């Protein structure tokens, strides 16, 4: 086997490369299925609809408008990235944190309450969101560690408890004329995240803040923690086999609780990054858990459960989700982009099978080449 073929085989066997190829296949096939659905609903506007979803802010001919709405997409993608980090961090330790949605809710409630009721600056509000969301995550971790309560069950219950507790809490800072909380720009400007000049880059979009930088830095920090530290190794070892980890002297109960606390803190930080930017206010009468936490599950798996991959997958999912607002509403509903996202995420379940098939194919190819070499 020559050097070029060996190099090619090495790339094909690289886990990161396989994950990227599999994720791209999921995206392409998901978009094709979505296009077929659009054709079924209304064939006349299918091409324009799928183009609008993919273009998103590129829909605008003006570069100024394009940059402005790009900034809005990035702000939302930053919050989504934090939720995806929350999910993948727990998953790496053998836990399925479906409670990222509830932890996100608690983070939103804490940041807004500290901002509008207590009049705290943005960094105090952010810390409050992280700490309180981490405590909620720790509850699920403790139930799992000491009572073997499945974290999925406890997280789902806490999602709804969190929603209604936050609704009641934020009623105290509700605007008099609307069901929404008071806007930060009028209620407490010191609670708004600093722009650090980023707003000027995105055509004066005042919602673009230091939150973008924080989210990317946290993604890198999570990767370093999981892959390059002794503590990260202990966490992953506990997830693989907690009995073996215990036998090796690791504190498996502590690791389970700490994992869920870190996961909760990441989701809470996502809420702080989003709501302290001032881009949205909280509706105290809502009866459904915000989808950001659940979308984080999608972004985590599309990114191959890798913190760096999650940066790109979070942006992509938010890009096509925001692109749904440019679809012709007389032909399709805006939620069509969510449907396409769902197709893509469903196909992500086959990433493992794709990698398994590819490795088997490479093994068979190598066996044939070895057999031919032996005959010579």
Tab-separated table of C-alpha atoms in Angstrom:
chain	number	residue	atom	x	y	z
A	1	UNK	CA	0.000	0.000	0.000
A	2	UNK	CA	1.559	3.344	-1.032
A	3	UNK	CA	1.755	6.422	1.198
A	4	UNK	CA	-1.199	8.192	-0.494
A	5	UNK	CA	-3.554	5.236	0.002
A	6	UNK	CA	-2.400	4.831	3.618
A	7	UNK	CA	-3.037	8.521	4.261
A	8	UNK	CA	-6.495	8.283	2.675
A	9	UNK	CA	-7.359	5.200	4.721
A	10	UNK	CA	-6.172	6.994	7.867
A	11	UNK	CA	-8.436	9.961	7.183
A	12	UNK	CA	-11.425	7.698	6.528
A	13	UNK	CA	-10.848	5.925	9.839
A	14	UNK	CA	-10.549	9.180	11.754
A	15	UNK	CA	-13.510	9.459	14.132
A	16	UNK	CA	-13.832	13.249	13.732
A	17	UNK	CA	-13.790	12.975	9.931
A	18	UNK	CA	-16.432	10.234	10.003
A	19	UNK	CA	-18.628	12.339	12.291
A	20	UNK	CA	-18.360	15.387	10.002
A	21	UNK	CA	-19.239	13.348	6.893
A	22	UNK	CA	-22.146	11.659	8.683
A	23	UNK	CA	-23.508	15.015	9.939
A	24	UNK	CA	-23.257	16.547	6.462
A	25	UNK	CA	-25.145	13.570	5.036
A	26	UNK	CA	-27.850	14.081	7.670
A	27	UNK	CA	-28.162	17.735	6.672
A	28	UNK	CA	-28.338	17.027	2.928
A	29	UNK	CA	-30.835	14.171	3.244
A	30	UNK	CA	-32.903	16.160	5.763
A	31	UNK	CA	-33.081	19.135	3.394
A	32	UNK	CA	-34.093	16.861	0.533
A	33	UNK	CA	-36.886	15.307	2.599
A	34	UNK	CA	-37.976	18.795	3.651
A	35	UNK	CA	-38.051	19.871	0.032
A	36	UNK	CA	-40.248	16.885	-0.835
A	37	UNK	CA	-42.646	17.893	1.966
A	38	UNK	CA	-42.750	21.435	0.574
A	39	UNK	CA	-43.531	20.009	-2.869
A	40	UNK	CA	-46.392	17.985	-1.422
A	41	UNK	CA	-47.860	21.003	0.406
A	42	UNK	CA	-47.499	23.462	-2.472
A	43	UNK	CA	-45.204	22.610	-5.418
A	44	UNK	CA	-45.251	26.150	-6.803
A	45	UNK	CA	-43.412	27.722	-3.898
A	46	UNK	CA	-41.228	24.799	-2.803
A	47	UNK	CA	-38.004	26.025	-4.419
A	48	UNK	CA	-38.475	29.557	-3.085
A	49	UNK	CA	-39.295	28.289	0.416
A	50	UNK	CA	-36.272	26.026	0.764
A	51	UNK	CA	-34.085	28.805	-0.637
A	52	UNK	CA	-35.475	31.320	1.883
A	53	UNK	CA	-34.823	28.920	4.772
A	54	UNK	CA	-31.227	28.389	3.694
A	55	UNK	CA	-30.557	32.046	2.928
A	56	UNK	CA	-31.966	33.468	6.194
A	57	UNK	CA	-30.408	36.960	6.558
A	58	UNK	CA	-28.862	36.704	3.086
A	59	UNK	CA	-32.438	37.367	1.964
A	60	UNK	CA	-31.716	41.096	2.302
A	61	UNK	CA	-29.888	42.800	-0.600
A	62	UNK	CA	-28.476	45.468	1.721
A	63	UNK	CA	-25.258	44.479	3.490
A	64	UNK	CA	-26.191	46.631	6.466
A	65	UNK	CA	-29.497	44.812	6.968
A	66	UNK	CA	-27.780	41.496	6.325
A	67	UNK	CA	-25.212	42.080	9.083
A	68	UNK	CA	-27.871	43.298	11.493
A	69	UNK	CA	-30.014	40.178	11.184
A	70	UNK	CA	-26.923	37.986	11.152
A	71	UNK	CA	-26.165	39.414	14.589
A	72	UNK	CA	-29.631	38.439	15.813
A	73	UNK	CA	-29.121	34.886	14.557
A	74	UNK	CA	-25.771	34.696	16.342
A	75	UNK	CA	-27.282	35.896	19.635
A	76	UNK	CA	-29.873	33.112	19.505
A	77	UNK	CA	-27.261	30.595	18.366
A	78	UNK	CA	-25.114	31.495	21.398
A	79	UNK	CA	-27.897	30.509	23.788
A	80	UNK	CA	-28.531	27.345	21.777
A	81	UNK	CA	-24.823	26.494	21.936
A	82	UNK	CA	-24.845	26.671	25.737
A	83	UNK	CA	-27.844	24.333	25.886
A	84	UNK	CA	-26.146	21.889	23.509
A	85	UNK	CA	-23.018	21.961	25.698
A	86	UNK	CA	-25.224	21.175	28.681
A	87	UNK	CA	-26.664	18.120	26.949
A	88	UNK	CA	-23.395	16.769	25.534
A	89	UNK	CA	-21.483	17.309	28.785
A	90	UNK	CA	-23.933	15.110	30.665
A	91	UNK	CA	-24.073	12.595	27.800
A	92	UNK	CA	-20.292	12.203	27.857
A	93	UNK	CA	-20.657	11.090	31.470
A	94	UNK	CA	-23.420	8.618	30.671
A	95	UNK	CA	-26.359	10.867	31.603
A	96	UNK	CA	-29.149	12.177	29.389
A	97	UNK	CA	-29.874	15.734	30.477
A	98	UNK	CA	-33.321	16.313	29.023
A	99	UNK	CA	-33.653	18.820	31.857
A	100	UNK	CA	-31.600	21.417	29.986
A	101	UNK	CA	-34.938	23.020	29.087
A	102	UNK	CA	-35.937	23.443	32.732
A	103	UNK	CA	-32.455	24.565	33.744
A	104	UNK	CA	-32.624	27.148	30.954
A	105	UNK	CA	-35.961	28.353	32.366
A	106	UNK	CA	-34.504	28.677	35.859
A	107	UNK	CA	-31.526	30.565	34.460
A	108	UNK	CA	-33.870	32.970	32.694
A	109	UNK	CA	-35.938	33.463	35.839
A	110	UNK	CA	-32.910	34.041	38.054
A	111	UNK	CA	-31.195	36.487	35.695
A	112	UNK	CA	-34.335	38.563	35.137
A	113	UNK	CA	-35.356	38.556	38.818
A	114	UNK	CA	-31.915	39.697	39.952
A	115	UNK	CA	-31.883	42.303	37.193
A	116	UNK	CA	-35.343	43.805	37.548
A	117	UNK	CA	-36.368	43.076	41.146
A	118	UNK	CA	-33.014	43.410	42.897
A	119	UNK	CA	-31.407	45.863	40.442
A	120	UNK	CA	-28.149	43.923	40.129
A	121	UNK	CA	-25.523	44.447	37.377
A	122	UNK	CA	-25.183	41.946	34.539
A	123	UNK	CA	-22.339	39.901	36.010
A	124	UNK	CA	-24.241	39.290	39.266
A	125	UNK	CA	-27.341	38.303	37.289
A	126	UNK	CA	-25.275	35.920	35.176
A	127	UNK	CA	-23.678	34.288	38.209
A	128	UNK	CA	-27.127	33.914	39.811
A	129	UNK	CA	-28.440	32.202	36.677
A	130	UNK	CA	-25.508	29.775	36.607
A	131	UNK	CA	-25.624	28.918	40.326
A	132	UNK	CA	-29.390	28.435	40.634
A	133	UNK	CA	-29.618	26.418	37.402
A	134	UNK	CA	-26.677	24.313	38.624
A	135	UNK	CA	-28.549	23.595	41.856
A	136	UNK	CA	-31.580	22.410	39.884
A	137	UNK	CA	-29.339	20.155	37.826
A	138	UNK	CA	-27.777	18.916	41.061
A	139	UNK	CA	-31.188	17.791	42.307
A	140	UNK	CA	-31.509	15.376	39.380
A	141	UNK	CA	-27.912	14.283	39.905
A	142	UNK	CA	-28.482	13.575	43.606
A	143	UNK	CA	-31.654	11.600	42.892
A	144	UNK	CA	-29.705	9.548	40.361
A	145	UNK	CA	-26.681	9.033	42.615
A	146	UNK	CA	-28.396	8.158	45.886
A	147	UNK	CA	-31.797	6.765	44.882
A	148	UNK	CA	-31.105	5.537	41.324
A	149	UNK	CA	-33.958	7.683	39.999
A	150	UNK	CA	-33.684	7.851	36.220
A	151	UNK	CA	-32.442	11.350	35.358
A	152	UNK	CA	-34.866	11.576	32.401
A	153	UNK	CA	-37.877	11.215	34.712
A	154	UNK	CA	-36.623	13.648	37.337
A	155	UNK	CA	-35.566	16.178	34.685
A	156	UNK	CA	-38.943	16.121	32.920
A	157	UNK	CA	-40.734	16.720	36.227
A	158	UNK	CA	-38.360	19.554	37.132
A	159	UNK	CA	-38.880	21.144	33.707
A	160	UNK	CA	-42.532	21.820	34.470
A	161	UNK	CA	-41.957	22.692	38.126
A	162	UNK	CA	-39.334	25.205	37.018
A	163	UNK	CA	-41.629	26.769	34.427
A	164	UNK	CA	-44.500	27.488	36.807
A	165	UNK	CA	-42.268	28.610	39.686
A	166	UNK	CA	-40.480	31.047	37.363
A	167	UNK	CA	-43.830	32.305	36.021
A	168	UNK	CA	-45.018	33.046	39.563
A	169	UNK	CA	-41.718	34.650	40.514
A	170	UNK	CA	-41.514	36.906	37.462
A	171	UNK	CA	-45.121	38.073	37.897
A	172	UNK	CA	-43.620	40.515	40.403
A	173	UNK	CA	-41.691	42.285	37.636
A	174	UNK	CA	-44.364	42.102	34.934
A	175	UNK	CA	-45.151	45.107	32.798
A	176	UNK	CA	-48.489	46.677	33.731
A	177	UNK	CA	-49.893	46.694	30.189
A	178	UNK	CA	-48.555	43.368	28.854
A	179	UNK	CA	-48.060	39.777	30.070
A	180	UNK	CA	-44.303	40.228	29.629
A	181	UNK	CA	-41.611	41.249	32.087
A	182	UNK	CA	-40.304	44.807	32.068
A	183	UNK	CA	-37.779	45.511	29.331
A	184	UNK	CA	-34.204	45.645	30.628
A	185	UNK	CA	-33.425	48.828	28.716
A	186	UNK	CA	-35.997	50.690	30.815
A	187	UNK	CA	-35.939	48.558	33.979
A	188	UNK	CA	-32.200	48.232	34.616
A	189	UNK	CA	-29.644	49.147	31.945
A	190	UNK	CA	-26.763	47.937	34.104
A	191	UNK	CA	-28.101	44.400	33.701
A	192	UNK	CA	-27.608	44.479	29.941
A	193	UNK	CA	-24.538	42.601	28.721
A	194	UNK	CA	-21.786	44.946	27.447
A	195	UNK	CA	-21.494	45.160	23.669
A	196	UNK	CA	-17.684	45.507	23.609
A	197	UNK	CA	-17.953	47.071	20.154
A	198	UNK	CA	-19.620	43.989	18.636
A	199	UNK	CA	-22.819	45.939	17.966
A	200	UNK	CA	-20.910	48.196	15.573
A	201	UNK	CA	-19.668	45.216	13.591
A	202	UNK	CA	-23.254	44.072	13.083
A	203	UNK	CA	-24.701	47.366	11.841
A	204	UNK	CA	-25.594	48.743	15.243
A	205	UNK	CA	-27.491	45.666	16.436
A	206	UNK	CA	-27.696	46.503	20.147
A	207	UNK	CA	-28.464	42.901	21.115
A	208	UNK	CA	-25.062	41.609	19.982
A	209	UNK	CA	-22.961	41.475	23.119
A	210	UNK	CA	-20.067	39.811	24.890
A	211	UNK	CA	-22.364	36.783	25.204
A	212	UNK	CA	-21.129	35.625	21.775
A	213	UNK	CA	-17.556	35.484	23.038
A	214	UNK	CA	-18.555	33.843	26.321
A	215	UNK	CA	-20.414	31.020	24.566
A	216	UNK	CA	-17.508	30.151	22.249
A	217	UNK	CA	-14.999	30.323	25.113
A	218	UNK	CA	-17.202	27.990	27.156
A	219	UNK	CA	-17.334	25.503	24.274
A	220	UNK	CA	-13.532	25.422	24.169
A	221	UNK	CA	-13.370	25.166	27.981
A	222	UNK	CA	-15.753	22.190	28.005
A	223	UNK	CA	-13.647	20.440	25.356
A	224	UNK	CA	-10.471	21.012	27.376
A	225	UNK	CA	-12.145	19.854	30.595
A	226	UNK	CA	-13.496	16.638	29.097
A	227	UNK	CA	-10.558	15.686	26.906
A	228	UNK	CA	-7.442	17.138	28.522
A	229	UNK	CA	-7.901	16.974	32.302
A	230	UNK	CA	-7.804	14.287	34.966
A	231	UNK	CA	-11.176	15.457	36.281
A	232	UNK	CA	-12.714	15.062	32.813
A	233	UNK	CA	-11.276	11.563	32.535
A	234	UNK	CA	-12.817	10.635	35.887
A	235	UNK	CA	-16.194	11.951	34.783
A	236	UNK	CA	-16.096	10.000	31.516
A	237	UNK	CA	-14.876	6.880	33.308
A	238	UNK	CA	-17.796	7.141	35.722
A	239	UNK	CA	-20.199	7.369	32.793
A	240	UNK	CA	-18.703	4.326	31.069
A	241	UNK	CA	-18.836	2.087	34.147
A	242	UNK	CA	-19.582	3.560	37.558
A	243	UNK	CA	-18.797	0.296	39.349
A	244	UNK	CA	-15.349	0.126	37.759
A	245	UNK	CA	-14.820	3.800	38.569
A	246	UNK	CA	-15.752	3.141	42.193
A	247	UNK	CA	-13.360	0.177	42.312
A	248	UNK	CA	-10.561	2.460	41.061
A	249	UNK	CA	-11.196	4.871	43.924
A	250	UNK	CA	-13.265	7.437	42.052
A	251	UNK	CA	-16.223	9.015	43.840
A	252	UNK	CA	-18.950	7.980	41.396
A	253	UNK	CA	-21.821	9.583	43.355
A	254	UNK	CA	-20.014	12.892	43.606
A	255	UNK	CA	-19.117	12.760	39.915
A	256	UNK	CA	-22.754	12.152	38.936
A	257	UNK	CA	-23.975	15.115	40.989
A	258	UNK	CA	-21.169	17.415	39.823
A	259	UNK	CA	-21.828	16.469	36.201
A	260	UNK	CA	-25.483	17.431	36.412
A	261	UNK	CA	-24.605	20.629	38.246
A	262	UNK	CA	-22.146	21.648	35.529
A	263	UNK	CA	-24.709	20.741	32.860
A	264	UNK	CA	-27.335	22.816	34.653
A	265	UNK	CA	-24.969	25.748	35.008
A	266	UNK	CA	-24.234	25.703	31.275
A	267	UNK	CA	-27.950	25.805	30.421
A	268	UNK	CA	-28.476	28.601	32.949
A	269	UNK	CA	-25.620	30.554	31.379
A	270	UNK	CA	-27.325	30.123	28.012
A	271	UNK	CA	-30.467	31.760	29.372
A	272	UNK	CA	-28.442	34.616	30.868
A	273	UNK	CA	-26.597	35.192	27.584
A	274	UNK	CA	-29.953	35.376	25.794
A	275	UNK	CA	-32.166	37.385	28.153
A	276	UNK	CA	-29.492	39.756	29.446
A	277	UNK	CA	-28.831	40.806	25.856
A	278	UNK	CA	-32.292	42.416	25.962
A	279	UNK	CA	-33.392	40.631	22.788
A	280	UNK	CA	-36.551	39.243	24.425
A	281	UNK	CA	-38.623	39.512	27.579
A	282	UNK	CA	-40.307	36.673	29.482
A	283	UNK	CA	-44.049	36.027	29.150
A	284	UNK	CA	-45.266	35.115	32.628
A	285	UNK	CA	-48.397	33.374	31.325
A	286	UNK	CA	-46.697	30.856	29.043
A	287	UNK	CA	-47.700	27.244	29.523
A	288	UNK	CA	-44.992	25.546	27.469
A	289	UNK	CA	-41.315	25.116	28.246
A	290	UNK	CA	-39.171	27.181	25.805
A	291	UNK	CA	-37.790	25.083	22.980
A	292	UNK	CA	-34.203	26.310	23.358
A	293	UNK	CA	-33.314	23.558	25.809
A	294	UNK	CA	-34.836	20.822	23.668
A	295	UNK	CA	-33.154	22.227	20.545
A	296	UNK	CA	-29.907	21.902	22.466
A	297	UNK	CA	-30.337	18.120	22.302
A	298	UNK	CA	-30.559	18.380	18.527
A	299	UNK	CA	-27.499	20.610	18.250
A	300	UNK	CA	-25.466	18.324	20.511
A	301	UNK	CA	-26.103	15.232	18.417
A	302	UNK	CA	-25.738	16.993	15.070
A	303	UNK	CA	-22.371	18.249	16.290
A	304	UNK	CA	-21.260	14.683	16.967
A	305	UNK	CA	-21.365	15.238	20.748
A	306	UNK	CA	-18.219	17.325	20.409
A	307	UNK	CA	-18.057	20.809	22.001
A	308	UNK	CA	-16.317	22.292	18.956
A	309	UNK	CA	-18.754	20.587	16.585
A	310	UNK	CA	-21.605	21.985	18.686
A	311	UNK	CA	-20.519	25.531	17.776
A	312	UNK	CA	-21.230	24.875	14.097
A	313	UNK	CA	-24.301	22.683	14.572
A	314	UNK	CA	-25.912	25.240	16.913
A	315	UNK	CA	-25.375	27.979	14.379
A	316	UNK	CA	-26.751	25.848	11.536
A	317	UNK	CA	-29.903	24.857	13.413
A	318	UNK	CA	-30.550	28.453	14.454
A	319	UNK	CA	-29.788	29.620	10.905
A	320	UNK	CA	-32.484	27.483	9.292
A	321	UNK	CA	-34.879	28.069	12.197
A	322	UNK	CA	-34.589	31.835	11.733
A	323	UNK	CA	-34.798	31.320	7.982
A	324	UNK	CA	-38.299	29.957	8.446
A	325	UNK	CA	-39.531	33.488	9.106
A	326	UNK	CA	-38.798	34.409	5.465
A	327	UNK	CA	-40.991	31.660	4.018
A	328	UNK	CA	-44.072	32.866	2.137
A	329	UNK	CA	-46.775	32.640	4.834
A	330	UNK	CA	-49.544	32.437	2.283
A	331	UNK	CA	-48.188	29.041	1.189
A	332	UNK	CA	-46.422	27.624	4.243
A	333	UNK	CA	-46.271	28.164	7.986
A	334	UNK	CA	-43.057	29.514	9.564
A	335	UNK	CA	-42.660	26.266	11.517
A	336	UNK	CA	-41.708	24.433	8.309
A	337	UNK	CA	-38.053	25.133	9.182
A	338	UNK	CA	-38.575	23.369	12.522
A	339	UNK	CA	-39.922	20.368	10.618
A	340	UNK	CA	-36.816	20.266	8.424
A	341	UNK	CA	-34.646	20.532	11.554
A	342	UNK	CA	-36.561	17.592	12.998
A	343	UNK	CA	-35.815	15.503	9.892
A	344	UNK	CA	-32.120	16.316	10.159
A	345	UNK	CA	-31.993	15.461	13.852
A	346	UNK	CA	-33.916	12.240	13.347
A	347	UNK	CA	-31.345	11.206	10.761
A	348	UNK	CA	-28.570	11.960	13.262
A	349	UNK	CA	-29.660	8.792	15.006
A	350	UNK	CA	-28.140	6.915	12.080
A	351	UNK	CA	-24.697	8.535	12.443
A	352	UNK	CA	-23.506	5.595	14.534
A	353	UNK	CA	-24.731	3.117	11.927
A	354	UNK	CA	-23.039	5.065	9.152
A	355	UNK	CA	-19.724	5.002	11.013
A	356	UNK	CA	-20.165	1.297	11.765
A	357	UNK	CA	-20.877	0.560	8.095
A	358	UNK	CA	-17.897	2.646	6.946
A	359	UNK	CA	-15.494	0.900	9.337
A	360	UNK	CA	-16.759	-2.512	8.236
A	361	UNK	CA	-16.294	-1.526	4.604
A	362	UNK	CA	-12.740	-0.346	5.309
A	363	UNK	CA	-11.966	-3.568	7.207
A	364	UNK	CA	-13.164	-5.709	4.299
A	365	UNK	CA	-11.202	-3.603	1.813
A	366	UNK	CA	-8.037	-3.941	3.876
A	367	UNK	CA	-8.543	-7.700	4.174
A	368	UNK	CA	-8.854	-8.031	0.393
A	369	UNK	CA	-5.726	-5.967	-0.160
A	370	UNK	CA	-3.836	-8.011	2.425
A	371	UNK	CA	-4.980	-11.234	0.769
A	372	UNK	CA	-3.825	-10.027	-2.655
A	373	UNK	CA	-0.482	-9.007	-1.163
A	374	UNK	CA	-0.098	-12.467	0.393
A	375	UNK	CA	-0.788	-14.169	-2.941
A	376	UNK	CA	1.988	-12.169	-4.585
